[in-house]
Amino acid sequence: MEHLGSSWVSLYDLSKGDSSGILRSQALRDGIKLHIDRIISILQEATMVHGDLRANNIMIRLDDQQQPVLLDPDSDDVAVKVVDFDWAGEAGMVRYPASRNEDIRGIRWPGLPGDEIEVQHDRELFESWWPSFSSL
C-alpha cells in the first residue's frame, strides 16, 4: 500500500470522510463494483484467492480535487487497486488465519478461521458487505 502514493485512499477511508458526496453517485459506485467484479473474475479464472477482500483493502485513486480518477472520461470506470495480499494464494491451498476479527460490522466470512480459502470465497465476502456499503 505504501507504494501507491498519497493519491490513493482505501474505499473504507473514502466512505468515512466522504463529505463531498463522492460515493453518493450511483454511477461511481457501479464503476467501483464493476472493477472489483473484474478483479474477482481474474482471480477466479486463475484459481487464485485474495482472502481478505474488504473495503480497507480496496484502493481508489483520487485526483487533485479529491475526486475518483476515471480510467475513461466517457465512463464511470474508476481507478481501483487491491492491496494486502497476506492471505492470498492458490485456492484451496491457503487458509484463513487462526485469529481474525470476527466482529467487523457487515462482514460475513465465507469460511471459518483455519479453513481453506476457496475460489468462490472472494466473491462471497465482497457480496456480504457491498450491498449495505453501497447503499450508504
Short mmCIF file of N, CA, C and O in Angstrom, two decimals:
data_model
loop_
_atom_site.label_atom_id
_atom_site.label_comp_id
_atom_site.label_asym_id
_atom_site.label_seq_id
_atom_site.Cartn_x
_atom_site.Cartn_y
_atom_site.Cartn_z
N MET A 1 0.82 -1.19 0.00
CA MET A 1 0.00 0.00 0.00
C MET A 1 0.86 1.25 0.00
O MET A 1 0.51 2.24 -0.64
N GLU A 2 1.99 1.20 0.69
CA GLU A 2 2.87 2.37 0.77
C GLU A 2 3.47 2.73 -0.59
O GLU A 2 3.93 3.84 -0.80
N HIS A 3 3.44 1.81 -1.55
CA HIS A 3 4.00 2.06 -2.88
C HIS A 3 3.03 2.80 -3.79
O HIS A 3 3.42 3.25 -4.87
N LEU A 4 1.78 2.92 -3.39
CA LEU A 4 0.79 3.57 -4.24
C LEU A 4 0.89 5.09 -4.23
O LEU A 4 0.53 5.74 -5.19
N GLY A 5 1.30 5.66 -3.14
CA GLY A 5 1.39 7.12 -3.07
C GLY A 5 0.16 7.73 -2.44
O GLY A 5 -0.84 7.08 -2.17
N SER A 6 0.22 9.02 -2.23
CA SER A 6 -0.81 9.72 -1.47
C SER A 6 -2.10 9.96 -2.26
O SER A 6 -3.11 10.36 -1.67
N SER A 7 -2.09 9.73 -3.56
CA SER A 7 -3.31 9.95 -4.33
C SER A 7 -4.30 8.78 -4.21
O SER A 7 -5.42 8.87 -4.70
N TRP A 8 -3.90 7.72 -3.52
CA TRP A 8 -4.76 6.55 -3.34
C TRP A 8 -5.31 6.53 -1.93
O TRP A 8 -4.60 6.82 -0.98
N VAL A 9 -6.58 6.18 -1.80
CA VAL A 9 -7.24 6.09 -0.50
C VAL A 9 -8.06 4.81 -0.48
O VAL A 9 -8.60 4.39 -1.51
N SER A 10 -8.15 4.20 0.70
CA SER A 10 -8.96 2.98 0.78
C SER A 10 -10.43 3.34 0.61
O SER A 10 -10.87 4.44 0.98
N LEU A 11 -11.17 2.41 0.08
CA LEU A 11 -12.61 2.61 -0.08
C LEU A 11 -13.25 2.85 1.29
O LEU A 11 -14.15 3.67 1.43
N TYR A 12 -12.75 2.17 2.30
CA TYR A 12 -13.24 2.36 3.67
C TYR A 12 -13.01 3.81 4.11
O TYR A 12 -13.94 4.48 4.58
N ASP A 13 -11.78 4.30 3.99
CA ASP A 13 -11.48 5.68 4.40
C ASP A 13 -12.24 6.69 3.57
O ASP A 13 -12.70 7.71 4.09
N LEU A 14 -12.38 6.41 2.29
CA LEU A 14 -13.15 7.31 1.42
C LEU A 14 -14.60 7.41 1.91
O LEU A 14 -15.16 8.50 1.97
N SER A 15 -15.17 6.30 2.29
CA SER A 15 -16.56 6.31 2.75
C SER A 15 -16.71 7.06 4.07
O SER A 15 -17.73 7.70 4.30
N LYS A 16 -15.71 6.98 4.94
CA LYS A 16 -15.78 7.64 6.24
C LYS A 16 -15.59 9.15 6.13
O LYS A 16 -16.15 9.90 6.91
N GLY A 17 -14.80 9.60 5.17
CA GLY A 17 -14.54 11.02 5.02
C GLY A 17 -15.17 11.61 3.78
O GLY A 17 -14.66 12.57 3.22
N ASP A 18 -16.29 11.06 3.36
CA ASP A 18 -16.90 11.45 2.09
C ASP A 18 -17.80 12.67 2.25
O ASP A 18 -18.99 12.62 1.95
N SER A 19 -17.23 13.76 2.70
CA SER A 19 -18.02 14.98 2.90
C SER A 19 -18.48 15.58 1.57
O SER A 19 -19.47 16.29 1.51
N SER A 20 -17.75 15.28 0.50
CA SER A 20 -18.12 15.84 -0.81
C SER A 20 -19.17 14.98 -1.52
O SER A 20 -19.65 15.34 -2.58
N GLY A 21 -19.53 13.83 -0.94
CA GLY A 21 -20.59 13.02 -1.52
C GLY A 21 -20.17 12.18 -2.70
O GLY A 21 -21.00 11.80 -3.53
N ILE A 22 -18.89 11.86 -2.81
CA ILE A 22 -18.39 11.08 -3.94
C ILE A 22 -19.17 9.79 -4.10
O ILE A 22 -19.61 9.43 -5.18
N LEU A 23 -19.35 9.08 -3.00
CA LEU A 23 -19.98 7.76 -3.07
C LEU A 23 -21.50 7.84 -3.16
O LEU A 23 -22.16 6.81 -3.22
N ARG A 24 -22.05 9.05 -3.17
CA ARG A 24 -23.49 9.19 -3.38
C ARG A 24 -23.86 8.98 -4.84
O ARG A 24 -25.01 8.77 -5.17
N SER A 25 -22.88 9.04 -5.70
CA SER A 25 -23.12 8.86 -7.13
C SER A 25 -23.28 7.37 -7.44
O SER A 25 -22.34 6.59 -7.30
N GLN A 26 -24.48 6.99 -7.87
CA GLN A 26 -24.74 5.60 -8.22
C GLN A 26 -23.82 5.15 -9.35
O GLN A 26 -23.32 4.02 -9.34
N ALA A 27 -23.55 6.03 -10.29
CA ALA A 27 -22.68 5.68 -11.41
C ALA A 27 -21.27 5.35 -10.93
O ALA A 27 -20.65 4.38 -11.39
N LEU A 28 -20.74 6.14 -9.99
CA LEU A 28 -19.41 5.85 -9.45
C LEU A 28 -19.39 4.56 -8.64
O LEU A 28 -18.47 3.77 -8.75
N ARG A 29 -20.42 4.34 -7.84
CA ARG A 29 -20.50 3.07 -7.08
C ARG A 29 -20.56 1.89 -8.05
O ARG A 29 -19.91 0.87 -7.84
N ASP A 30 -21.33 2.05 -9.13
CA ASP A 30 -21.41 0.99 -10.14
C ASP A 30 -20.06 0.76 -10.80
O ASP A 30 -19.67 -0.37 -11.07
N GLY A 31 -19.31 1.86 -11.05
CA GLY A 31 -17.99 1.74 -11.65
C GLY A 31 -17.01 1.01 -10.75
O GLY A 31 -16.22 0.18 -11.20
N ILE A 32 -17.08 1.31 -9.46
CA ILE A 32 -16.21 0.63 -8.49
C ILE A 32 -16.57 -0.85 -8.44
O ILE A 32 -15.71 -1.72 -8.49
N LYS A 33 -17.85 -1.16 -8.36
CA LYS A 33 -18.30 -2.56 -8.30
C LYS A 33 -17.89 -3.31 -9.55
O LYS A 33 -17.40 -4.45 -9.48
N LEU A 34 -18.05 -2.69 -10.71
CA LEU A 34 -17.67 -3.33 -11.97
C LEU A 34 -16.18 -3.69 -11.96
O LEU A 34 -15.79 -4.80 -12.36
N HIS A 35 -15.36 -2.77 -11.49
CA HIS A 35 -13.92 -3.01 -11.46
C HIS A 35 -13.58 -4.15 -10.49
O HIS A 35 -12.76 -5.02 -10.79
N ILE A 36 -14.20 -4.15 -9.32
CA ILE A 36 -13.96 -5.21 -8.34
C ILE A 36 -14.44 -6.55 -8.88
O ILE A 36 -13.77 -7.57 -8.71
N ASP A 37 -15.59 -6.55 -9.55
CA ASP A 37 -16.09 -7.79 -10.17
C ASP A 37 -15.07 -8.34 -11.17
O ASP A 37 -14.85 -9.55 -11.24
N ARG A 38 -14.44 -7.45 -11.94
CA ARG A 38 -13.42 -7.88 -12.90
C ARG A 38 -12.21 -8.49 -12.20
O ARG A 38 -11.67 -9.50 -12.63
N ILE A 39 -11.79 -7.85 -11.13
CA ILE A 39 -10.64 -8.36 -10.36
C ILE A 39 -10.96 -9.75 -9.81
O ILE A 39 -10.14 -10.67 -9.92
N ILE A 40 -12.14 -9.91 -9.25
CA ILE A 40 -12.54 -11.22 -8.71
C ILE A 40 -12.58 -12.26 -9.82
O ILE A 40 -12.13 -13.40 -9.64
N SER A 41 -13.11 -11.90 -10.98
CA SER A 41 -13.18 -12.83 -12.11
C SER A 41 -11.79 -13.28 -12.56
O SER A 41 -11.56 -14.46 -12.85
N ILE A 42 -10.85 -12.33 -12.61
CA ILE A 42 -9.47 -12.66 -12.99
C ILE A 42 -8.87 -13.64 -11.98
O ILE A 42 -8.24 -14.63 -12.35
N LEU A 43 -9.08 -13.37 -10.70
CA LEU A 43 -8.59 -14.28 -9.66
C LEU A 43 -9.21 -15.67 -9.81
O LEU A 43 -8.52 -16.68 -9.76
N GLN A 44 -10.53 -15.71 -10.03
CA GLN A 44 -11.22 -17.00 -10.14
C GLN A 44 -10.71 -17.80 -11.34
O GLN A 44 -10.51 -19.01 -11.23
N GLU A 45 -10.53 -17.13 -12.47
CA GLU A 45 -10.04 -17.82 -13.67
C GLU A 45 -8.66 -18.43 -13.45
O GLU A 45 -8.33 -19.46 -14.01
N ALA A 46 -7.87 -17.79 -12.60
CA ALA A 46 -6.52 -18.28 -12.31
C ALA A 46 -6.50 -19.21 -11.09
O ALA A 46 -5.43 -19.63 -10.66
N THR A 47 -7.69 -19.52 -10.55
CA THR A 47 -7.86 -20.29 -9.30
C THR A 47 -6.99 -19.72 -8.17
O THR A 47 -6.38 -20.46 -7.40
N MET A 48 -6.96 -18.41 -8.09
CA MET A 48 -6.25 -17.71 -7.03
C MET A 48 -7.28 -16.99 -6.16
O MET A 48 -8.40 -16.72 -6.60
N VAL A 49 -6.89 -16.71 -4.92
CA VAL A 49 -7.77 -16.00 -3.99
C VAL A 49 -7.00 -14.86 -3.32
O VAL A 49 -5.78 -14.92 -3.18
N HIS A 50 -7.74 -13.86 -2.93
CA HIS A 50 -7.19 -12.77 -2.13
C HIS A 50 -7.41 -13.10 -0.66
O HIS A 50 -6.52 -12.99 0.15
N GLY A 51 -8.63 -13.49 -0.31
CA GLY A 51 -8.96 -13.94 1.04
C GLY A 51 -9.44 -12.86 1.99
O GLY A 51 -10.08 -13.17 2.98
N ASP A 52 -9.14 -11.60 1.71
CA ASP A 52 -9.48 -10.52 2.64
C ASP A 52 -9.98 -9.31 1.85
O ASP A 52 -9.52 -8.18 2.06
N LEU A 53 -10.90 -9.54 0.97
CA LEU A 53 -11.38 -8.51 0.05
C LEU A 53 -12.45 -7.65 0.73
O LEU A 53 -13.64 -7.79 0.49
N ARG A 54 -11.97 -6.77 1.61
CA ARG A 54 -12.84 -5.84 2.33
C ARG A 54 -12.53 -4.42 1.87
O ARG A 54 -11.54 -4.18 1.19
N ALA A 55 -13.37 -3.47 2.28
CA ALA A 55 -13.25 -2.08 1.83
C ALA A 55 -11.90 -1.46 2.20
O ALA A 55 -11.41 -0.58 1.49
N ASN A 56 -11.28 -1.91 3.28
CA ASN A 56 -9.99 -1.33 3.66
C ASN A 56 -8.85 -1.85 2.79
O ASN A 56 -7.75 -1.29 2.82
N ASN A 57 -9.09 -2.88 1.98
CA ASN A 57 -8.06 -3.41 1.08
C ASN A 57 -8.35 -3.08 -0.39
O ASN A 57 -7.69 -3.62 -1.28
N ILE A 58 -9.30 -2.22 -0.62
CA ILE A 58 -9.63 -1.75 -1.97
C ILE A 58 -9.28 -0.27 -2.03
O ILE A 58 -9.80 0.54 -1.25
N MET A 59 -8.38 0.07 -2.93
CA MET A 59 -7.88 1.44 -3.01
C MET A 59 -8.48 2.14 -4.23
O MET A 59 -8.61 1.54 -5.30
N ILE A 60 -8.82 3.40 -4.04
CA ILE A 60 -9.39 4.25 -5.10
C ILE A 60 -8.43 5.42 -5.31
O ILE A 60 -8.00 6.06 -4.34
N ARG A 61 -8.12 5.70 -6.56
CA ARG A 61 -7.23 6.83 -6.86
C ARG A 61 -8.04 8.10 -6.98
O ARG A 61 -9.06 8.14 -7.69
N LEU A 62 -7.56 9.15 -6.30
CA LEU A 62 -8.23 10.45 -6.33
C LEU A 62 -7.37 11.46 -7.06
O LEU A 62 -6.13 11.39 -7.00
N ASP A 63 -8.03 12.41 -7.72
CA ASP A 63 -7.29 13.47 -8.41
C ASP A 63 -7.03 14.63 -7.45
O ASP A 63 -7.30 14.53 -6.24
N ASP A 64 -6.53 15.73 -7.97
CA ASP A 64 -6.19 16.89 -7.13
C ASP A 64 -7.41 17.51 -6.44
O ASP A 64 -7.27 18.17 -5.42
N GLN A 65 -8.60 17.31 -7.02
CA GLN A 65 -9.82 17.83 -6.42
C GLN A 65 -10.49 16.78 -5.51
O GLN A 65 -11.65 16.93 -5.13
N GLN A 66 -9.74 15.71 -5.20
CA GLN A 66 -10.22 14.63 -4.33
C GLN A 66 -11.44 13.91 -4.91
O GLN A 66 -12.32 13.46 -4.18
N GLN A 67 -11.45 13.80 -6.23
CA GLN A 67 -12.49 13.05 -6.93
C GLN A 67 -11.86 11.78 -7.51
O GLN A 67 -10.68 11.80 -7.89
N PRO A 68 -12.63 10.70 -7.61
CA PRO A 68 -12.07 9.47 -8.18
C PRO A 68 -11.57 9.69 -9.60
O PRO A 68 -12.20 10.37 -10.40
N VAL A 69 -10.40 9.12 -9.90
CA VAL A 69 -9.84 9.18 -11.24
C VAL A 69 -10.59 8.17 -12.10
O VAL A 69 -10.71 7.00 -11.73
N LEU A 70 -11.09 8.64 -13.23
CA LEU A 70 -11.79 7.76 -14.17
C LEU A 70 -10.80 7.25 -15.20
O LEU A 70 -10.00 8.01 -15.74
N LEU A 71 -10.85 5.95 -15.48
CA LEU A 71 -9.94 5.36 -16.46
C LEU A 71 -10.30 5.77 -17.87
O LEU A 71 -9.45 5.81 -18.75
N ASP A 72 -11.57 6.09 -18.07
CA ASP A 72 -12.06 6.54 -19.37
C ASP A 72 -13.01 7.69 -19.11
O ASP A 72 -14.00 7.51 -18.39
N PRO A 73 -12.74 8.88 -19.64
CA PRO A 73 -13.59 10.04 -19.36
C PRO A 73 -15.04 9.86 -19.79
O PRO A 73 -15.92 10.55 -19.32
N ASP A 74 -15.29 8.89 -20.68
CA ASP A 74 -16.65 8.66 -21.15
C ASP A 74 -17.36 7.56 -20.37
O ASP A 74 -18.44 7.10 -20.76
N SER A 75 -16.75 7.09 -19.27
CA SER A 75 -17.38 6.04 -18.46
C SER A 75 -17.19 6.37 -16.99
O SER A 75 -16.55 7.35 -16.64
N ASP A 76 -17.76 5.53 -16.16
CA ASP A 76 -17.58 5.69 -14.72
C ASP A 76 -16.68 4.60 -14.17
O ASP A 76 -16.79 4.21 -13.02
N ASP A 77 -15.75 4.12 -15.00
CA ASP A 77 -14.80 3.09 -14.59
C ASP A 77 -13.70 3.75 -13.77
O ASP A 77 -12.86 4.47 -14.28
N VAL A 78 -13.75 3.54 -12.47
CA VAL A 78 -12.87 4.19 -11.51
C VAL A 78 -11.55 3.44 -11.40
O VAL A 78 -11.51 2.21 -11.49
N ALA A 79 -10.45 4.17 -11.17
CA ALA A 79 -9.14 3.55 -10.95
C ALA A 79 -9.15 2.86 -9.59
O ALA A 79 -9.27 3.51 -8.55
N VAL A 80 -9.05 1.53 -9.62
CA VAL A 80 -9.14 0.70 -8.42
C VAL A 80 -7.94 -0.23 -8.36
O VAL A 80 -7.51 -0.76 -9.38
N LYS A 81 -7.41 -0.44 -7.16
CA LYS A 81 -6.37 -1.45 -6.93
C LYS A 81 -6.73 -2.20 -5.65
O LYS A 81 -7.35 -1.65 -4.76
N VAL A 82 -6.31 -3.44 -5.60
CA VAL A 82 -6.48 -4.25 -4.40
C VAL A 82 -5.11 -4.38 -3.74
O VAL A 82 -4.11 -4.58 -4.42
N VAL A 83 -5.08 -4.26 -2.41
CA VAL A 83 -3.83 -4.37 -1.65
C VAL A 83 -3.97 -5.44 -0.57
O VAL A 83 -5.05 -5.99 -0.37
N ASP A 84 -2.89 -5.67 0.14
CA ASP A 84 -2.83 -6.57 1.29
C ASP A 84 -3.09 -8.02 0.88
O ASP A 84 -4.15 -8.57 1.11
N PHE A 85 -2.08 -8.61 0.30
CA PHE A 85 -2.18 -9.99 -0.19
C PHE A 85 -1.61 -11.00 0.81
O PHE A 85 -1.15 -12.06 0.42
N ASP A 86 -1.69 -10.67 2.10
CA ASP A 86 -1.14 -11.56 3.13
C ASP A 86 -1.78 -12.95 3.11
O ASP A 86 -1.13 -13.94 3.41
N TRP A 87 -3.06 -13.02 2.81
CA TRP A 87 -3.77 -14.31 2.84
C TRP A 87 -3.90 -14.91 1.45
O TRP A 87 -4.48 -15.98 1.28
N ALA A 88 -3.39 -14.24 0.45
CA ALA A 88 -3.60 -14.65 -0.95
C ALA A 88 -2.79 -15.88 -1.32
O ALA A 88 -1.77 -16.19 -0.71
N GLY A 89 -3.27 -16.55 -2.36
CA GLY A 89 -2.56 -17.71 -2.88
C GLY A 89 -3.48 -18.54 -3.74
O GLY A 89 -4.55 -18.10 -4.18
N GLU A 90 -3.07 -19.77 -3.96
CA GLU A 90 -3.86 -20.69 -4.77
C GLU A 90 -5.07 -21.16 -3.98
O GLU A 90 -4.95 -21.57 -2.82
N ALA A 91 -6.25 -21.11 -4.61
CA ALA A 91 -7.48 -21.52 -3.96
C ALA A 91 -7.35 -22.95 -3.45
O ALA A 91 -6.81 -23.82 -4.13
N GLY A 92 -7.80 -23.17 -2.23
CA GLY A 92 -7.73 -24.48 -1.62
C GLY A 92 -6.39 -24.83 -1.01
O GLY A 92 -6.26 -25.85 -0.34
N MET A 93 -5.38 -24.00 -1.25
CA MET A 93 -4.04 -24.25 -0.73
C MET A 93 -3.66 -23.28 0.40
O MET A 93 -2.75 -23.56 1.15
N VAL A 94 -4.36 -22.15 0.46
CA VAL A 94 -4.11 -21.18 1.53
C VAL A 94 -5.29 -21.21 2.49
O VAL A 94 -6.39 -21.63 2.12
N ARG A 95 -5.04 -20.78 3.71
CA ARG A 95 -6.06 -20.85 4.76
C ARG A 95 -6.28 -19.49 5.40
O ARG A 95 -5.39 -18.66 5.43
N TYR A 96 -7.49 -19.33 5.93
CA TYR A 96 -7.76 -18.16 6.75
C TYR A 96 -6.89 -18.26 8.00
O TYR A 96 -6.62 -19.36 8.48
N PRO A 97 -6.45 -17.12 8.53
CA PRO A 97 -5.65 -17.19 9.75
C PRO A 97 -6.49 -17.76 10.91
O PRO A 97 -7.71 -17.64 10.92
N ALA A 98 -5.80 -18.34 11.86
CA ALA A 98 -6.49 -18.92 13.03
C ALA A 98 -7.16 -17.84 13.86
O ALA A 98 -8.16 -18.08 14.53
N SER A 99 -6.63 -16.62 13.78
CA SER A 99 -7.19 -15.50 14.53
C SER A 99 -7.46 -14.35 13.57
O SER A 99 -6.56 -13.92 12.85
N ARG A 100 -8.68 -13.89 13.56
CA ARG A 100 -9.05 -12.73 12.73
C ARG A 100 -10.21 -12.03 13.42
O ARG A 100 -10.85 -12.59 14.30
N ASN A 101 -10.50 -10.83 13.01
CA ASN A 101 -11.58 -10.06 13.62
C ASN A 101 -12.92 -10.57 13.11
O ASN A 101 -13.27 -10.35 11.96
N GLU A 102 -13.65 -11.23 13.97
CA GLU A 102 -14.96 -11.79 13.61
C GLU A 102 -16.09 -10.78 13.82
O GLU A 102 -17.23 -11.07 13.48
N ASP A 103 -15.76 -9.62 14.38
CA ASP A 103 -16.80 -8.65 14.77
C ASP A 103 -16.86 -7.43 13.87
O ASP A 103 -17.38 -6.40 14.27
N ILE A 104 -16.34 -7.52 12.66
CA ILE A 104 -16.39 -6.38 11.74
C ILE A 104 -17.83 -6.25 11.22
O ILE A 104 -18.36 -7.20 10.63
N ARG A 105 -18.42 -5.11 11.47
CA ARG A 105 -19.81 -4.88 11.07
C ARG A 105 -19.99 -5.06 9.57
O ARG A 105 -19.24 -4.52 8.77
N GLY A 106 -20.98 -5.85 9.19
CA GLY A 106 -21.32 -6.03 7.79
C GLY A 106 -20.54 -7.11 7.07
O GLY A 106 -20.83 -7.42 5.92
N ILE A 107 -19.56 -7.71 7.74
CA ILE A 107 -18.74 -8.74 7.11
C ILE A 107 -19.25 -10.12 7.51
O ILE A 107 -19.48 -10.39 8.69
N ARG A 108 -19.43 -10.97 6.53
CA ARG A 108 -19.78 -12.36 6.76
C ARG A 108 -18.69 -13.20 6.11
O ARG A 108 -18.65 -13.35 4.89
N TRP A 109 -17.78 -13.71 6.93
CA TRP A 109 -16.68 -14.51 6.41
C TRP A 109 -17.22 -15.80 5.81
O TRP A 109 -18.02 -16.49 6.44
N PRO A 110 -16.79 -16.17 4.60
CA PRO A 110 -17.29 -17.39 3.97
C PRO A 110 -16.68 -18.68 4.54
O PRO A 110 -17.18 -19.76 4.29
N GLY A 111 -15.63 -18.57 5.31
CA GLY A 111 -15.00 -19.74 5.91
C GLY A 111 -14.63 -19.45 7.35
O GLY A 111 -14.53 -18.30 7.77
N LEU A 112 -14.42 -20.51 8.09
CA LEU A 112 -14.04 -20.39 9.49
C LEU A 112 -12.53 -20.15 9.61
O LEU A 112 -11.78 -20.47 8.68
N PRO A 113 -12.07 -19.61 10.75
CA PRO A 113 -10.63 -19.49 10.95
C PRO A 113 -9.96 -20.85 10.75
O PRO A 113 -10.43 -21.87 11.25
N GLY A 114 -8.88 -20.86 9.98
CA GLY A 114 -8.16 -22.09 9.69
C GLY A 114 -8.66 -22.85 8.48
O GLY A 114 -7.97 -23.75 7.98
N ASP A 115 -9.85 -22.52 7.98
CA ASP A 115 -10.40 -23.19 6.78
C ASP A 115 -9.60 -22.81 5.54
O ASP A 115 -9.03 -21.71 5.46
N GLU A 116 -9.62 -23.69 4.56
CA GLU A 116 -9.05 -23.36 3.25
C GLU A 116 -9.87 -22.25 2.62
O GLU A 116 -11.10 -22.21 2.76
N ILE A 117 -9.19 -21.35 1.92
CA ILE A 117 -9.87 -20.28 1.20
C ILE A 117 -10.17 -20.81 -0.19
O ILE A 117 -9.25 -21.14 -0.95
N GLU A 118 -11.44 -20.91 -0.52
CA GLU A 118 -11.87 -21.48 -1.80
C GLU A 118 -12.09 -20.37 -2.83
O GLU A 118 -12.26 -19.21 -2.48
N VAL A 119 -12.10 -20.76 -4.08
CA VAL A 119 -12.14 -19.80 -5.20
C VAL A 119 -13.37 -18.89 -5.14
O VAL A 119 -13.28 -17.72 -5.50
N GLN A 120 -14.49 -19.36 -4.64
CA GLN A 120 -15.71 -18.54 -4.60
C GLN A 120 -15.75 -17.62 -3.38
O GLN A 120 -16.60 -16.73 -3.30
N HIS A 121 -14.84 -17.78 -2.43
CA HIS A 121 -14.90 -17.01 -1.19
C HIS A 121 -14.70 -15.51 -1.38
O HIS A 121 -15.32 -14.72 -0.67
N ASP A 122 -13.85 -15.10 -2.32
CA ASP A 122 -13.66 -13.65 -2.52
C ASP A 122 -14.98 -13.00 -2.93
O ASP A 122 -15.35 -11.95 -2.41
N ARG A 123 -15.69 -13.62 -3.85
CA ARG A 123 -16.97 -13.05 -4.29
C ARG A 123 -17.98 -13.08 -3.14
O ARG A 123 -18.71 -12.12 -2.91
N GLU A 124 -18.03 -14.18 -2.39
CA GLU A 124 -18.96 -14.28 -1.27
C GLU A 124 -18.67 -13.21 -0.22
O GLU A 124 -19.60 -12.58 0.30
N LEU A 125 -17.40 -13.00 0.09
CA LEU A 125 -17.03 -11.98 1.07
C LEU A 125 -17.43 -10.60 0.56
O LEU A 125 -18.07 -9.82 1.27
N PHE A 126 -17.06 -10.29 -0.69
CA PHE A 126 -17.40 -8.99 -1.27
C PHE A 126 -18.91 -8.78 -1.25
O PHE A 126 -19.40 -7.72 -0.84
N GLU A 127 -19.66 -9.77 -1.66
CA GLU A 127 -21.12 -9.63 -1.72
C GLU A 127 -21.77 -9.59 -0.34
O GLU A 127 -22.92 -9.17 -0.21
N SER A 128 -21.03 -9.98 0.71
CA SER A 128 -21.60 -9.89 2.06
C SER A 128 -21.65 -8.45 2.56
O SER A 128 -22.53 -8.10 3.34
N TRP A 129 -20.71 -7.62 2.14
CA TRP A 129 -20.69 -6.25 2.65
C TRP A 129 -21.04 -5.19 1.61
O TRP A 129 -21.49 -4.10 1.96
N TRP A 130 -20.87 -5.47 0.33
CA TRP A 130 -21.08 -4.44 -0.69
C TRP A 130 -22.51 -3.88 -0.71
O TRP A 130 -22.67 -2.64 -0.78
N PRO A 131 -23.58 -4.68 -0.66
CA PRO A 131 -24.92 -4.09 -0.75
C PRO A 131 -25.20 -3.04 0.33
O PRO A 131 -25.71 -1.95 0.03
N SER A 132 -24.85 -3.32 1.58
CA SER A 132 -25.09 -2.33 2.61
C SER A 132 -24.12 -1.15 2.51
O SER A 132 -24.48 -0.01 2.74
N PHE A 133 -22.89 -1.43 2.11
CA PHE A 133 -21.90 -0.37 1.94
C PHE A 133 -22.33 0.58 0.83
O PHE A 133 -22.26 1.80 0.98
N SER A 134 -22.76 0.03 -0.29
CA SER A 134 -23.07 0.87 -1.45
C SER A 134 -24.40 1.60 -1.31
O SER A 134 -24.70 2.47 -2.12
N SER A 135 -25.17 1.27 -0.29
CA SER A 135 -26.43 1.98 -0.09
C SER A 135 -26.33 3.09 0.94
O SER A 135 -27.32 3.69 1.31
N LEU A 136 -25.10 3.36 1.41
CA LEU A 136 -24.90 4.43 2.41
C LEU A 136 -25.28 5.77 1.85
O LEU A 136 -25.05 6.10 0.73
#
